[in-house]
Coordinates of C-alpha atoms in Angstrom, one line a residue:
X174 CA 0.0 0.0 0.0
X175 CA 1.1 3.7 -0.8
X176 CA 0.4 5.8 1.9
X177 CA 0.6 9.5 1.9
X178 CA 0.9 11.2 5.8
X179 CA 0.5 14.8 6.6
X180 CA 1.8 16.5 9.4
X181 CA 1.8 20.1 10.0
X182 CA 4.9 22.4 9.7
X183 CA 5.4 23.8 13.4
X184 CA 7.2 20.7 14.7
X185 CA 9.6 18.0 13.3
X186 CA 8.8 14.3 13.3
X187 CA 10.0 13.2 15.6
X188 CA 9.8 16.1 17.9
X189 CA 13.4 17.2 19.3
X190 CA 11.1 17.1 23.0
X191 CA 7.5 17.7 23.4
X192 CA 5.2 17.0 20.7
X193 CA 2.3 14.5 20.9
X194 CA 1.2 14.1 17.3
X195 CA 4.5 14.6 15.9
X196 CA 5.8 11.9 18.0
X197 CA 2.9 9.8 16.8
X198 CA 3.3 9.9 13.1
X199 CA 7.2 9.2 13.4
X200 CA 6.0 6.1 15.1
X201 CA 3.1 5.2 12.7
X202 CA 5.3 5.7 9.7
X203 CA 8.5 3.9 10.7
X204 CA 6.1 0.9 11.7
X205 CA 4.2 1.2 8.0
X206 CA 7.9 0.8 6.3
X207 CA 8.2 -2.0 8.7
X208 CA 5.1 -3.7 7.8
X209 CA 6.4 -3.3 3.8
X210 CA 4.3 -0.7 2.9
X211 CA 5.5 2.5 1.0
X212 CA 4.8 5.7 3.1
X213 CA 5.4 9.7 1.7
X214 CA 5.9 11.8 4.3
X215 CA 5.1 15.5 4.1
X216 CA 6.5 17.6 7.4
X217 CA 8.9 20.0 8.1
X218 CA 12.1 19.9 6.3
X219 CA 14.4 19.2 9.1
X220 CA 12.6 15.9 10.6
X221 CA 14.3 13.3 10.8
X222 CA 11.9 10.4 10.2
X223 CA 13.4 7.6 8.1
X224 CA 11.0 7.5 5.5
X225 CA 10.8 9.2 2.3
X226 CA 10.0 13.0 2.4
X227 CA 8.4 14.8 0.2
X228 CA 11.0 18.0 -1.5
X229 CA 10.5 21.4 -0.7
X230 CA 9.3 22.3 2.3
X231 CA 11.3 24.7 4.8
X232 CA 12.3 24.0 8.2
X233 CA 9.9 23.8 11.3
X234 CA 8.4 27.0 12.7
X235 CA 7.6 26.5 16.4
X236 CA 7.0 30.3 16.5
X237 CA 4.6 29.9 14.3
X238 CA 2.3 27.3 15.6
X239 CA -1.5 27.6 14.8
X240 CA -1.0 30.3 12.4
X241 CA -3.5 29.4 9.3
X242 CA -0.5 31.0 6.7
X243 CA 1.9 29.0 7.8
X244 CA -0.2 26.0 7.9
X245 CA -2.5 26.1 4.3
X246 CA 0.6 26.6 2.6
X247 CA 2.0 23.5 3.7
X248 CA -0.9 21.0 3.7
X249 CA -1.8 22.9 -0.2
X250 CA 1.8 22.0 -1.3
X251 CA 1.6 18.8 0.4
X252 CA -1.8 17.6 -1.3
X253 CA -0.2 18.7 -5.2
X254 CA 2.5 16.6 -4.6
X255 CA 0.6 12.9 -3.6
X256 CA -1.9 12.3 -6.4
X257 CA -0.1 9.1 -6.8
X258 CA -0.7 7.3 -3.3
X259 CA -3.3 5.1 -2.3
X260 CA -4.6 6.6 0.7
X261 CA -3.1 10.1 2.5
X262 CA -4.1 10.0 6.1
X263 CA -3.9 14.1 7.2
X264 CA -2.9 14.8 10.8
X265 CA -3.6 18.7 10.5
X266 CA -6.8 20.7 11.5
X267 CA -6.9 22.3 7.5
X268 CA -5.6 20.0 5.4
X269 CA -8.8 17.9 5.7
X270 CA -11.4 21.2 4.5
X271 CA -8.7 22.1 1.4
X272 CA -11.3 21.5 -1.4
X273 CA -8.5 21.2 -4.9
X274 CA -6.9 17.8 -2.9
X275 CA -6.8 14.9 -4.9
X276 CA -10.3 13.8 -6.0
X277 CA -9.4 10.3 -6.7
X278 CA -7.1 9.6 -3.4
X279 CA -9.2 8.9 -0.4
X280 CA -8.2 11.0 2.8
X281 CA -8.4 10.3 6.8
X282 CA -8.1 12.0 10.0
X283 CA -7.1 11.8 13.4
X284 CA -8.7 14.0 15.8
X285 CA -5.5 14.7 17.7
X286 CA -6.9 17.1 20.4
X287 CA -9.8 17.9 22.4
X288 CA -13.4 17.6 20.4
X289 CA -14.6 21.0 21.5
X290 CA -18.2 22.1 20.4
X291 CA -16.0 24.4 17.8
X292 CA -13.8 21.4 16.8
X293 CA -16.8 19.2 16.4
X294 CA -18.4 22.0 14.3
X295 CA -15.1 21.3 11.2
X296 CA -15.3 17.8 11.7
X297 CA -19.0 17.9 11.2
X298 CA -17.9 19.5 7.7
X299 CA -15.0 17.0 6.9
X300 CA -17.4 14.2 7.6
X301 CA -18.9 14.4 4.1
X302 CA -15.5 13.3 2.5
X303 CA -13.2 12.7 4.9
X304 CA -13.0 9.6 7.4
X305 CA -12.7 10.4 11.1
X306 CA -10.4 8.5 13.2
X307 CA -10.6 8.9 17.2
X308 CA -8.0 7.9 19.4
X309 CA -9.9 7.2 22.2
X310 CA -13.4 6.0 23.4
X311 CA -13.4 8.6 25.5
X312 CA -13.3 11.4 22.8
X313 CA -15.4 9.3 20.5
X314 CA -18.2 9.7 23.0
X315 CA -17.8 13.4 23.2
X316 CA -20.4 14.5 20.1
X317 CA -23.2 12.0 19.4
X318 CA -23.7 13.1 16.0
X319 CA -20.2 13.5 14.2
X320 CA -19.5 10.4 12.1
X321 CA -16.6 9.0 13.6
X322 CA -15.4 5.9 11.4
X323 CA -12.8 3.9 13.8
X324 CA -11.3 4.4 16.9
X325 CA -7.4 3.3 16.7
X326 CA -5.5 4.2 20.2
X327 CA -1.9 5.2 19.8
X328 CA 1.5 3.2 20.0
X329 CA 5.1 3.5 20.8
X330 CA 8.4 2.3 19.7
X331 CA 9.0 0.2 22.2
X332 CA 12.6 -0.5 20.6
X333 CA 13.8 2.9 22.0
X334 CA 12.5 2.6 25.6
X335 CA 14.2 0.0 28.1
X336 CA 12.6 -0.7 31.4
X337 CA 14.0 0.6 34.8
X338 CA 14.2 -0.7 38.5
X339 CA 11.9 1.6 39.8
X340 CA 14.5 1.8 42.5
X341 CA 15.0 6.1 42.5
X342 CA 12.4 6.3 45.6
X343 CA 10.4 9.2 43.9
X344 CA 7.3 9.6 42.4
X345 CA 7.7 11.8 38.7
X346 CA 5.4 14.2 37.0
X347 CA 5.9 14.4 33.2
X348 CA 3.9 16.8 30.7
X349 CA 3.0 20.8 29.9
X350 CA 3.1 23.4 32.9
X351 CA -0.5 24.2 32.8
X352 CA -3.3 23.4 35.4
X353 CA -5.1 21.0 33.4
X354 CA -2.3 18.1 33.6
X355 CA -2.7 18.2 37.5
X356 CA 0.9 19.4 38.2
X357 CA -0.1 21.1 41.2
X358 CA -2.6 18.3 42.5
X359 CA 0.7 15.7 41.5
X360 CA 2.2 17.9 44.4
X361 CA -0.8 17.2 47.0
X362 CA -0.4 13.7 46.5
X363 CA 3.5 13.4 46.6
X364 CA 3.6 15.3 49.8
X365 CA 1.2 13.6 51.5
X366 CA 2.6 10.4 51.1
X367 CA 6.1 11.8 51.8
X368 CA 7.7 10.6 48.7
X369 CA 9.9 13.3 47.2
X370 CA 8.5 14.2 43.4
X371 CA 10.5 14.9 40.4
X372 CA 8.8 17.2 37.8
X373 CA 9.7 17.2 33.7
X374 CA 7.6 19.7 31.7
X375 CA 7.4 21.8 28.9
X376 CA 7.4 25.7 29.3
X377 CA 7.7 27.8 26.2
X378 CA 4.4 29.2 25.8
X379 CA 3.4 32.5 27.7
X380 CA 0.5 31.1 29.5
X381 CA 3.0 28.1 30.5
X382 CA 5.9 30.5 31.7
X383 CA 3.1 32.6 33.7
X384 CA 1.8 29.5 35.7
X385 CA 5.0 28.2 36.7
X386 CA 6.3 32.1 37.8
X387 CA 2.7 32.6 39.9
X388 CA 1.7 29.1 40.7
X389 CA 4.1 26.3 40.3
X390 CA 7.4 28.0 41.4
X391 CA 6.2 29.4 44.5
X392 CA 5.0 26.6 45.9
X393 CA 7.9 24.1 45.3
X394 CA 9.6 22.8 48.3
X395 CA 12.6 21.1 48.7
X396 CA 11.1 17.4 48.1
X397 CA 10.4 18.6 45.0
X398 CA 12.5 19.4 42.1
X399 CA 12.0 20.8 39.1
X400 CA 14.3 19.7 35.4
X401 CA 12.4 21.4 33.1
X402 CA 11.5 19.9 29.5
X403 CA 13.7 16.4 28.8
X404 CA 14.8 15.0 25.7
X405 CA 13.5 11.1 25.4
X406 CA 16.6 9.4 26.2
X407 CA 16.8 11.1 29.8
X408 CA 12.7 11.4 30.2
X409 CA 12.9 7.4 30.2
X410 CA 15.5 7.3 32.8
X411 CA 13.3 9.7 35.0
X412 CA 10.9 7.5 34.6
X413 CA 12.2 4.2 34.3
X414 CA 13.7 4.7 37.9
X415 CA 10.4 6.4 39.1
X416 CA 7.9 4.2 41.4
X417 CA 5.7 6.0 39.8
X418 CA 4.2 8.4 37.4
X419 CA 1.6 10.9 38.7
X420 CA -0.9 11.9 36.2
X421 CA -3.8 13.6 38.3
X422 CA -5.2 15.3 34.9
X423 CA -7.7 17.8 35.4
X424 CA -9.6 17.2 32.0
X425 CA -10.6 14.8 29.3
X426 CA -7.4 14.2 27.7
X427 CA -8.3 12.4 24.4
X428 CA -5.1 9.7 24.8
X429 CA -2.7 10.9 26.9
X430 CA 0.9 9.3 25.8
X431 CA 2.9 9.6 29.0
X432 CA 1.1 7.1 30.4
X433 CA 2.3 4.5 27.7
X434 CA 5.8 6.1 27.8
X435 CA 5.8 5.5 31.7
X436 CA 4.4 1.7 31.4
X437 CA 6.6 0.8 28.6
X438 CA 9.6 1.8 31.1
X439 CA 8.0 -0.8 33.9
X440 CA 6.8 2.2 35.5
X441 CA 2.9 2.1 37.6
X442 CA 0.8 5.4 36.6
X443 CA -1.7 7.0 38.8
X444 CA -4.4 8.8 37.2
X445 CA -8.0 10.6 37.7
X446 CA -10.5 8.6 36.3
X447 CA -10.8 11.1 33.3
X448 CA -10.8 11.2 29.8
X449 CA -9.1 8.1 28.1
X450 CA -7.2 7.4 31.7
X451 CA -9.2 4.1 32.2
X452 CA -8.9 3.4 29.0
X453 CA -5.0 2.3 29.0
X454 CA -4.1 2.1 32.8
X455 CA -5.8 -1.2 34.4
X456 CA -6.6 -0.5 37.8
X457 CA -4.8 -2.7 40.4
X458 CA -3.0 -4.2 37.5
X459 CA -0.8 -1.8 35.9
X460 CA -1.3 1.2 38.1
X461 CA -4.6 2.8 40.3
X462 CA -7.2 5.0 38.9
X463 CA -8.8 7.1 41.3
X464 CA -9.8 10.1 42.8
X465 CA -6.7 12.9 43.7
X466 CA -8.1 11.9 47.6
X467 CA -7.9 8.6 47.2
X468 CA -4.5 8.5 45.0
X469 CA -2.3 9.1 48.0
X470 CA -3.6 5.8 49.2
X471 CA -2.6 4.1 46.4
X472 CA 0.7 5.6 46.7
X473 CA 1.5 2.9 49.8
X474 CA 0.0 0.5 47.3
X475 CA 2.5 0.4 44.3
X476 CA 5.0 -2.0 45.8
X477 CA 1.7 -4.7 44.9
X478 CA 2.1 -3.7 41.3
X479 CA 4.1 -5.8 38.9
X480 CA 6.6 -3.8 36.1
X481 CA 6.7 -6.4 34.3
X482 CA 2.8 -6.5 33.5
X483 CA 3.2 -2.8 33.1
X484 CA 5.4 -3.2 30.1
X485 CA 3.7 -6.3 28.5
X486 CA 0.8 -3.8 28.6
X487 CA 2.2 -1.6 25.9
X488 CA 3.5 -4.8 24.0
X489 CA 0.3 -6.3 23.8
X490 CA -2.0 -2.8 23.5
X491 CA 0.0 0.2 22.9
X492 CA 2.8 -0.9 20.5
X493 CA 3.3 0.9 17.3
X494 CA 3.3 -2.3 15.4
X495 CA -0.1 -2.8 17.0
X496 CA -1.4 0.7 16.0
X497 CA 0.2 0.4 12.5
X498 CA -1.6 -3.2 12.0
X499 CA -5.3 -1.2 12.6
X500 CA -4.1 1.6 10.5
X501 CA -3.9 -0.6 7.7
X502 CA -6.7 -2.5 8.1
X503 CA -8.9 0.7 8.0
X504 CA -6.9 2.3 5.4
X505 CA -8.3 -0.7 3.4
X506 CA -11.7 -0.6 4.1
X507 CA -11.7 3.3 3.2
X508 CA -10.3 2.5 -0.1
X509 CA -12.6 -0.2 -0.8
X510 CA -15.4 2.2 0.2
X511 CA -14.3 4.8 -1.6
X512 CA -13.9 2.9 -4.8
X513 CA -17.3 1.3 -4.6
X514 CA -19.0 4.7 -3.6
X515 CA -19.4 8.4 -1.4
X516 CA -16.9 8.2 1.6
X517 CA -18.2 8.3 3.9
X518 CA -21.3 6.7 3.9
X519 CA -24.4 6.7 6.4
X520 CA -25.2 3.5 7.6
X521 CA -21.6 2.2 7.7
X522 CA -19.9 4.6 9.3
X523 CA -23.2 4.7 11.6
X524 CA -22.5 0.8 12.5
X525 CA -18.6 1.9 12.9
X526 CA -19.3 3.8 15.1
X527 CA -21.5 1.8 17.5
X528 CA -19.0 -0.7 17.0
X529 CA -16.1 2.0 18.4
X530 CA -18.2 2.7 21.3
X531 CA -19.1 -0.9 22.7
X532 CA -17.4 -1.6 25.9
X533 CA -16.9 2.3 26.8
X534 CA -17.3 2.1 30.2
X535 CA -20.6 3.5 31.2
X536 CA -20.1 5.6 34.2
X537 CA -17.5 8.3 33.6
X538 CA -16.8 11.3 36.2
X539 CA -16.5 14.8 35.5
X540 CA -13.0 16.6 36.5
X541 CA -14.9 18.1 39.5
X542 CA -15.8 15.0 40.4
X543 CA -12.4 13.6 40.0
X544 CA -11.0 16.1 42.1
X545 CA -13.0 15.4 45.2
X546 CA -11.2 12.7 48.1

């Protein structure tokens, strides 16, 4: 299969630190080529991705991130330049509405972020001839009424993380400094079980910067420390000697990779019962799931846990072999749709998606009620 991706232009794939969806597609498309299948990449030019790039495209612009400009220039160059692949699966917000794309190359989607009532609102409108991927349950059940055609959760490389001890006696806090990752409630929890904390996030944006000077900073103590943003091979080790990771969020994260990154190191994570949390962390199994009150508890309790489940976890659910393997086997049943008729099309994509939502789990808390004891 020929298989066209699309990232956008702010970020290089890989990322050189933080990037969710960048990080993603390096993994997707290294584990296509794997598979045997041809893949075109279109991203910024100084990624790094061992695949095949498309020509012409200038280096990533970081200051530039969400700017339309920047981005319709990109995807438009990007769409004139793979008429000749089978499939192009488009990771950007625009790329997906550009109406001069191929006409005979069927496109995809992954809704990367949060499924807002304004986010819905475009993918509403790329419904009519675009498939929508989710990457959780959780976000799939967000909007009733968007046609959401699979629901494919994300993988790693698991070939570039190797377990740890879990022998550093601290617990470790890894993501963006903003209230909604639970930072500060990671703090609570850490203190009140008397472990010392270790915190890795990134801080580039002003909102960031301004909520670690007014909030974070202040309130640090000496059992915790602060390293700022780590590159992979040193984020690993934090957490590979962690006992474990704390990830108290405070909204509904669609996926939330950390928490694979922490389990494929052996390393238990704690998390709210929010968003696509229960989703990849099995409670009692490979870490606890509970309230931030009741999370300290399960602090004492990690000792019970098993690393070893924890990484077989990601073998077994969250590689990126496993999340190239449903890729394909969607990206075929788009093309066979699409050559036999519209894409997408009502009552298959209807039973899709009850298909994506059996087994969600039925009762689901709110972040306020997450954040009670």
């Amino acid at each position: 299969m020929r298989i066209g991706l699309i990232v956008g232009p702010w970020f290089t794939v890989p990322p050189e630190k933080y990037g969710g969806t960048e990080r993603v597609v390096d993994a997707l498309a290294r584990a296509l080529v794997d598979a045997g299948h041809e893949v075109l990449l279109a991203t910024a030019a100084d990624s790094t991705c061992p695949v095949p790039q498309l020509p012409g495209f200038g280096p990533s612009e970081p200051e530039e991130v969400g700017l339309t400009l920047s981005e319709l220039g990109h995807v438009i160059r990007a769409y004139r330049e793979m008429g000749d692949v089978d499939i192009i699966h488009d990771h950007t917000l625009a790329g997906p509405l550009y109406s001069h794309r191929p006409q005979d190359v069927p496109v995809v989607t992954t809704i990367h972020g949060q499924l807002s009532p304004r986010a819905a609102t475009l993918y509403r409108d790329m419904a009519q001839d675009t498939a929508i991927i989710a990457i959780s349950h959780d976000q799939c059940s967000r909007v009733q009424d968007l046609e959401i055609s699979a629901v494919i959760h994300h993988g790693i490389d698991l070939s570039a993380v190797r377990p740890g001890r879990g022998a550093g006696g601290y617990l470790c806090f890894v993501g963006r400094m903003c209230p909604d990752k639970g930072l500060m409630e990671a703090v609570r929890i850490a203190r009140a079980a008397d472990v010392p904390l270790r915190i890795a996030a990134k801080m580039h944006a002003p909102d960031e910067l301004a909520y670690f000077h007014d909030v974070v900073q202040p309130s640090l103590a000496s059992n915790e420390e602060f390293l700022g943003e780590l590159p992979d091979p040193e984020k690993y080790e934090l957490m590979g000697d962690a006992m474990a990771l704390l990830n108290p969020i405070q909204w509904h994260e669609p996926f939330g990779l950390v928490m694979i990154e922490a389990l494929a190191t052996g390393t238990p994570v704690l998390a709210t019962p929010i968003g696509a949390a229960p989703e990849i962390v099995r409670n009692g199994v490979t870490g606890f799931v509970a309230s931030t009150g009741k999370l300290v508890e399960c602090v004492g309790r990690i000792p019970d846990l098993d690393r070893e489940a924890c990484r077989r976890s990601v073998e077994e659910s969250f590689s990126a072999q496993r999340m190239a393997a449903d890729h394909v086997d969607f990206y075929a049943k788009v093309i066979e749709q699409f050559r036999a008729g519209p894409l997408p099309g009502g009552d298959v994509l209807q039973e899709n998606r009850r298909q994506a939502l059996q087994g969600y789990p039925p009762s689901r808390k709110t972040p306020e009620e997450a954040r009670r004891p």
